[in-house]
Amino acid sequence: MASDIPSSAKEDEESGLGNWENLGYEIFKTKLGEEVFEAKRKTQYQFPSPTFPSVGLSWNTGLLKVGFLAAAYKTTKRGSHKRGVGAAGYAKIVDNPQYPQDNFFRKGRIFEVRLRHANVFFTDDTVADGRSISIKFEDAESGGPFDLICNTGRVGPFCTLPGSMAFGKGLKSGPETAEEFCYQNPANYLTTVESLRRYPDSYADLRYYAQVTYVYTPDDGRKRLARFRVIPRDLRPETGLLTEEDQKQLWHLIDKRRPDETRSATYLQDEYKKILKEGEVQYTVQIQIHEWDPDTDSDTYFSVMHHWDNHPWMNLAHVTSATLLSDLDTEKTSFALNNRPDSLDFVKAKSQYDYNSIAHARLAIYNASSTVRYLTRKETAPENTTTYLVTLSTSSGRERETAGTDDDVFITIIGTKGRTSRHQMGTDLYDDFDAGHTKIYNIEAEPVGEMLMLEIEREGNDDWHVGMIRVVNAKTGEEVDFPCYRWVPNKLTLRSGKAMLPFQETHEELLLQRKLEIQQRQEEYTYTTDKTFDGYPAFIAAAEHGDLPRDVQFNDFKLHDFKSTGDWTKKKYGVAYLLEYFDTWDHPEKYAEIYEKFADLEDLALIRKTVQVWDKDEDFGRQFLNAVNPVQIRRCNELPSNFPVTNNMVQKFMTRNKTLQEEMKDGHVYIVSYEDLEGIPCMHSGKDVRYKCEPLCLFYVRASGQLVPIAIQLFQTTCKTNPIWTPDDSWGWQLAKLHLKAADAQLHQCSTHLLKTHLIMEGLTVPMFRNLPAVHPIYKLLLPHLRHTMAINTIGRVALVAEGGTIDKSMAVGGGGHVTLMAKMYGKFHMIEYGFPEFLKKREVDDAEKLPNYFYRDDGLLMWNAISNFTCRMMSIYYHSDHDVHCDEELQAWIKEVHEKGLKVWPGNEDHAVPVSLQTFNQLQNLLTCIIFNASCQHAAVNFGQLHSYAFAPNYPMAMSTPAPTKKGVTFEEFVAALPSKKTATSGMVTTYVLSRFSDEEIWLGQYPDEHFTEDAAKGVMEQFRHELREISLKIKERNKTLQFPYEYLLPENVPNSIAI
């Protein structure tokens, strides 16, 4: 129920009142007697019933409004709460709310906040007065999603509009009027005692109550009533409570200093400023909930002169006041009840005596008063200033031609002892922020101590991409770099370039800022809910490229380059196709005529070599080691039961005079098997019918070191119509090899390339953006390697995977089979496949003596070791023990989300071996090496050789035109008939041409033009990395001089930093 007597301190231990008692009723009773006390108490909440209720409400609201506006115009200050002290910080909604939640007050949500403490009526801190706190749930001068305005006192000194006017008159008109107000009724006396504080030690000691009642509608849709209060988080005792003697002479305390008072009239403000220059102030916002029944509940639940009995206070949010606002910014900041979330509202007042008339008046007054103050404000420069030199660079380069802006730009510097006012950069007369421009600006401001953060604000609708911002304190010489390298929204907070783990933060404000950044990213980077891709790695919710967050979109140049390359390629191969349309392709070499007419000279040289040897077994074996899919082959220690190759079948093709069993034991026999293609449907649409099979192939390493095929079976089931083919089978052997290559192409494109580099990498990338803030060293390390993953994948899902896309046009498993195949292969994915050395060992292809000329392996190990050294050295700067890894909550949140969402184990999947947590430095370092290697080297190895392999369709067909042969005796004509159609082959050429292109603005492995790391130690590690890559390059080039087909896909200068094609 609602009571006019607040509960005792014992009923609410967090009230901070201790043994203090409000003696208002007792004093009133002693002064006027029991009979008068009881009589007045019975009638104190009886109000007139006006004939025209809305008239009185409008009239008195108007009077108050005129008074506030006149005061604002005359003094440029507020009508009440005139002089205050302000701060900025953060609010975090509690993680375990006990109240019914809504989206705004959802658990764990973080807000930037501004808050202001002030006296209610008087500017002298030493006199008895109400004290206040106002919290804006946004770091802004005005507006915002929620303003919480609270004053001291568990109950308010008035509950109606006339009561508000009487209280204000009583306090401002002198002792006699004040005494008259107090003795008007017992409630006035009681609530005035509740409201006033005299000589509090600090604003931070007090309890503050929002003296209005809200209607709260949480997510369940049920309307409730709510009240709020703000208390010290450490529950320190409240100071400034009126003593018994003070309570007996209230009217003599108001606006009156003690004769012996020596404290400054601003001692509370000064004390609060001192606290913030040395540390932080922490509060807890609490909420009371009343389960409202409008039909039966008394209106007194809306009266703030009434206390809610038996309604527990529940923690709502923890607020950290971290950075002092300048006096100018404090006065610029306005608060209004109008700023509130959709879940909070007020009951409409019906008359001036309605308990909701107070909220009605405040809603009408506060915004109007703020507007007048804004229009009449005169800004004065601070007295104690220093000069900050701000060097601001707008990004440049062809890839960021649209980086510049004509918008108004503002900067605020935030430090350990405060923050500057918001300063405008640039002028209207110059194009200060054109792409590539760097300019130095001077900011005269109060010193902020050690610089921690920088706020950039942009007003307008013109995009702006910022590079590095450097700020120098001209007085102290302190120099801080603030890396940006991103598109600036309307407001952006930057940390200094020094990477920091969360548990290393020494300021609560910085810890909350990184949590706020993560929260904002989690709202921006969400997962798709498209059921079409159930069974796949998770990916970002973006139907097309333009739906992505701006920072992970391709820049305009990259998009234009990508599109123009595709359009140009389609046109030139389209012309070639038309020129060949009426020509009969009756020989494999006819397939060379299209690219001969239009391919680049550099590509032609290698493709012509392929045309010369495409049918040779030696080159067939070479391509399974060093072409686009070098991960399929594995050692064969024992023949599969469904592949009954006998020694007699292959003895003549082996060169060491040993049996097949002996050669297997010695490690000279290898195998590929495509059982994963079983059950995968092929394209079958009208006349467009394509075929593939599920073959097995046995390879042999000759004494010369050459790898050659010696036996092929085209299906997994042994039967009479599934013969084993050998090199003795003439065109049957060539056709068997052709089917084998076509099968390999399906797995290469759908699994090795698209799934295991692109899609699985996105399952790691989205969680990274959602859990690691920009200041985290792992974010800084991985960003250059993952920056384009979401963009290229989003384009690929439309252009390649979707119905009617490139896979449908060019591959055997197009038409839906590719979707099934990728889901199947993801179901079998194991993280060991991302660990290059471990995967080589698992396939038993790590021994260079037994399997020579495996340049993908040899170069890959060189690159893996260099990347491993790089990640180890870099992470050793920040993680000094396994304990540090274990305690990094952001890192643990990232890998947990990868485990649970990014690389989720769907029903029927094998365990992907993604850890749910990382406990050791070695685990972390290995994971980072896996990610960087696969995003750079592995993708380069399986992508950029596509044109060289697929351009000549007889070398590597993406589909077959006839079914696999079921008996021997294949003719040349049957071989030619099985080759892909002109249309399918041309489509494959177009696709692989586009996919094999490097961008003109490619960033290569080891290059980090965006300086996210600013520490000398980190820069030194990068230089070591580049040195190792240069050494690897020299070694590979020297070896390649002796090769007919130089292996260049893992040359460091041919390996982009990230997947972008």
PDB file of C-alpha atoms in Angstrom, residues 640-740:
ATOM      1  CA  PRO A 640      40.152 -49.864 -49.187  1.00  0.00           C
ATOM      2  CA  SER A 641      37.996 -52.946 -49.416  1.00  0.00           C
ATOM      3  CA  ASN A 642      35.932 -51.307 -52.166  1.00  0.00           C
ATOM      4  CA  PHE A 643      39.013 -50.643 -54.352  1.00  0.00           C
ATOM      5  CA  PRO A 644      40.379 -54.095 -55.226  1.00  0.00           C
ATOM      6  CA  VAL A 645      43.532 -53.126 -57.113  1.00  0.00           C
ATOM      7  CA  THR A 646      45.831 -56.087 -57.571  1.00  0.00           C
ATOM      8  CA  ASN A 647      49.584 -56.160 -57.931  1.00  0.00           C
ATOM      9  CA  ASN A 648      49.245 -57.539 -61.456  1.00  0.00           C
ATOM     10  CA  MET A 649      47.148 -54.556 -62.506  1.00  0.00           C
ATOM     11  CA  VAL A 650      49.790 -51.959 -61.591  1.00  0.00           C
ATOM     12  CA  GLN A 651      53.143 -53.795 -61.315  1.00  0.00           C
ATOM     13  CA  LYS A 652      54.341 -52.537 -64.700  1.00  0.00           C
ATOM     14  CA  PHE A 653      53.747 -48.897 -63.722  1.00  0.00           C
ATOM     15  CA  MET A 654      55.957 -49.073 -60.611  1.00  0.00           C
ATOM     16  CA  THR A 655      59.708 -48.521 -60.984  1.00  0.00           C
ATOM     17  CA  ARG A 656      61.365 -50.141 -57.961  1.00  0.00           C
ATOM     18  CA  ASN A 657      60.685 -53.805 -58.729  1.00  0.00           C
ATOM     19  CA  LYS A 658      58.606 -54.183 -55.593  1.00  0.00           C
ATOM     20  CA  THR A 659      55.067 -55.371 -55.038  1.00  0.00           C
ATOM     21  CA  LEU A 660      52.197 -53.028 -54.399  1.00  0.00           C
ATOM     22  CA  GLN A 661      52.104 -54.113 -50.755  1.00  0.00           C
ATOM     23  CA  GLU A 662      55.824 -53.405 -50.376  1.00  0.00           C
ATOM     24  CA  GLU A 663      55.490 -49.994 -52.007  1.00  0.00           C
ATOM     25  CA  MET A 664      52.598 -49.096 -49.686  1.00  0.00           C
ATOM     26  CA  LYS A 665      54.685 -50.135 -46.698  1.00  0.00           C
ATOM     27  CA  ASP A 666      57.563 -47.966 -47.921  1.00  0.00           C
ATOM     28  CA  GLY A 667      55.289 -44.944 -48.274  1.00  0.00           C
ATOM     29  CA  HIS A 668      55.285 -44.629 -52.035  1.00  0.00           C
ATOM     30  CA  VAL A 669      51.568 -45.163 -52.633  1.00  0.00           C
ATOM     31  CA  TYR A 670      48.919 -42.424 -52.197  1.00  0.00           C
ATOM     32  CA  ILE A 671      45.215 -42.223 -52.733  1.00  0.00           C
ATOM     33  CA  VAL A 672      42.315 -39.844 -53.329  1.00  0.00           C
ATOM     34  CA  SER A 673      38.728 -40.877 -52.757  1.00  0.00           C
ATOM     35  CA  TYR A 674      35.528 -38.961 -53.451  1.00  0.00           C
ATOM     36  CA  GLU A 675      32.996 -40.913 -51.420  1.00  0.00           C
ATOM     37  CA  ASP A 676      31.702 -37.555 -50.163  1.00  0.00           C
ATOM     38  CA  LEU A 677      30.101 -37.028 -53.588  1.00  0.00           C
ATOM     39  CA  GLU A 678      27.836 -40.030 -53.160  1.00  0.00           C
ATOM     40  CA  GLY A 679      24.198 -38.992 -53.016  1.00  0.00           C
ATOM     41  CA  ILE A 680      24.881 -35.450 -54.254  1.00  0.00           C
ATOM     42  CA  PRO A 681      22.548 -34.620 -57.168  1.00  0.00           C
ATOM     43  CA  CYS A 682      23.757 -33.065 -60.431  1.00  0.00           C
ATOM     44  CA  MET A 683      22.304 -30.361 -62.639  1.00  0.00           C
ATOM     45  CA  HIS A 684      19.399 -31.708 -64.681  1.00  0.00           C
ATOM     46  CA  SER A 685      17.374 -28.933 -66.280  1.00  0.00           C
ATOM     47  CA  GLY A 686      15.888 -29.537 -69.731  1.00  0.00           C
ATOM     48  CA  LYS A 687      18.734 -30.132 -72.153  1.00  0.00           C
ATOM     49  CA  ASP A 688      21.287 -29.044 -69.589  1.00  0.00           C
ATOM     50  CA  VAL A 689      22.248 -32.367 -68.019  1.00  0.00           C
ATOM     51  CA  ARG A 690      25.612 -32.751 -66.281  1.00  0.00           C
ATOM     52  CA  TYR A 691      27.341 -35.694 -64.710  1.00  0.00           C
ATOM     53  CA  LYS A 692      29.897 -36.559 -62.081  1.00  0.00           C
ATOM     54  CA  CYS A 693      31.018 -39.710 -60.356  1.00  0.00           C
ATOM     55  CA  GLU A 694      32.545 -40.659 -56.995  1.00  0.00           C
ATOM     56  CA  PRO A 695      35.955 -42.070 -57.993  1.00  0.00           C
ATOM     57  CA  LEU A 696      39.036 -43.417 -56.242  1.00  0.00           C
ATOM     58  CA  CYS A 697      42.554 -43.065 -57.609  1.00  0.00           C
ATOM     59  CA  LEU A 698      45.824 -44.718 -56.613  1.00  0.00           C
ATOM     60  CA  PHE A 699      49.028 -42.694 -57.091  1.00  0.00           C
ATOM     61  CA  TYR A 700      52.593 -43.918 -57.096  1.00  0.00           C
ATOM     62  CA  VAL A 701      55.823 -42.043 -56.396  1.00  0.00           C
ATOM     63  CA  ARG A 702      58.369 -43.124 -58.957  1.00  0.00           C
ATOM     64  CA  ALA A 703      62.013 -43.487 -58.052  1.00  0.00           C
ATOM     65  CA  SER A 704      62.538 -40.234 -59.969  1.00  0.00           C
ATOM     66  CA  GLY A 705      60.224 -38.483 -57.506  1.00  0.00           C
ATOM     67  CA  GLN A 706      57.357 -38.016 -59.942  1.00  0.00           C
ATOM     68  CA  LEU A 707      53.844 -38.739 -58.685  1.00  0.00           C
ATOM     69  CA  VAL A 708      51.700 -40.549 -61.258  1.00  0.00           C
ATOM     70  CA  PRO A 709      48.244 -42.199 -61.228  1.00  0.00           C
ATOM     71  CA  ILE A 710      48.289 -45.957 -61.663  1.00  0.00           C
ATOM     72  CA  ALA A 711      44.669 -47.024 -61.065  1.00  0.00           C
ATOM     73  CA  ILE A 712      41.255 -45.351 -61.126  1.00  0.00           C
ATOM     74  CA  GLN A 713      37.816 -46.646 -60.180  1.00  0.00           C
ATOM     75  CA  LEU A 714      34.945 -44.305 -60.985  1.00  0.00           C
ATOM     76  CA  PHE A 715      32.420 -45.359 -58.342  1.00  0.00           C
ATOM     77  CA  GLN A 716      32.659 -46.466 -54.743  1.00  0.00           C
ATOM     78  CA  THR A 717      30.804 -49.763 -55.133  1.00  0.00           C
ATOM     79  CA  THR A 718      32.647 -52.730 -56.630  1.00  0.00           C
ATOM     80  CA  CYS A 719      30.788 -54.407 -59.502  1.00  0.00           C
ATOM     81  CA  LYS A 720      31.192 -55.554 -63.103  1.00  0.00           C
ATOM     82  CA  THR A 721      30.078 -52.212 -64.488  1.00  0.00           C
ATOM     83  CA  ASN A 722      32.649 -50.369 -62.397  1.00  0.00           C
ATOM     84  CA  PRO A 723      36.012 -51.494 -63.796  1.00  0.00           C
ATOM     85  CA  ILE A 724      39.409 -50.380 -62.562  1.00  0.00           C
ATOM     86  CA  TRP A 725      41.159 -48.288 -65.181  1.00  0.00           C
ATOM     87  CA  THR A 726      44.929 -48.184 -65.696  1.00  0.00           C
ATOM     88  CA  PRO A 727      47.305 -46.381 -68.076  1.00  0.00           C
ATOM     89  CA  ASP A 728      46.958 -49.333 -70.476  1.00  0.00           C
ATOM     90  CA  ASP A 729      43.347 -48.347 -71.240  1.00  0.00           C
ATOM     91  CA  SER A 730      44.148 -45.652 -73.815  1.00  0.00           C
ATOM     92  CA  TRP A 731      41.222 -43.230 -74.191  1.00  0.00           C
ATOM     93  CA  GLY A 732      39.403 -45.040 -71.402  1.00  0.00           C
ATOM     94  CA  TRP A 733      42.278 -44.058 -69.119  1.00  0.00           C
ATOM     95  CA  GLN A 734      42.100 -40.456 -70.299  1.00  0.00           C
ATOM     96  CA  LEU A 735      38.338 -40.405 -69.747  1.00  0.00           C
ATOM     97  CA  ALA A 736      38.749 -41.903 -66.271  1.00  0.00           C
ATOM     98  CA  LYS A 737      41.255 -39.175 -65.421  1.00  0.00           C
ATOM     99  CA  LEU A 738      38.832 -36.602 -66.789  1.00  0.00           C
ATOM    100  CA  HIS A 739      36.026 -37.856 -64.526  1.00  0.00           C
ATOM    101  CA  LEU A 740      38.406 -37.888 -61.601  1.00  0.00           C
TER     102      LEU A 740
END
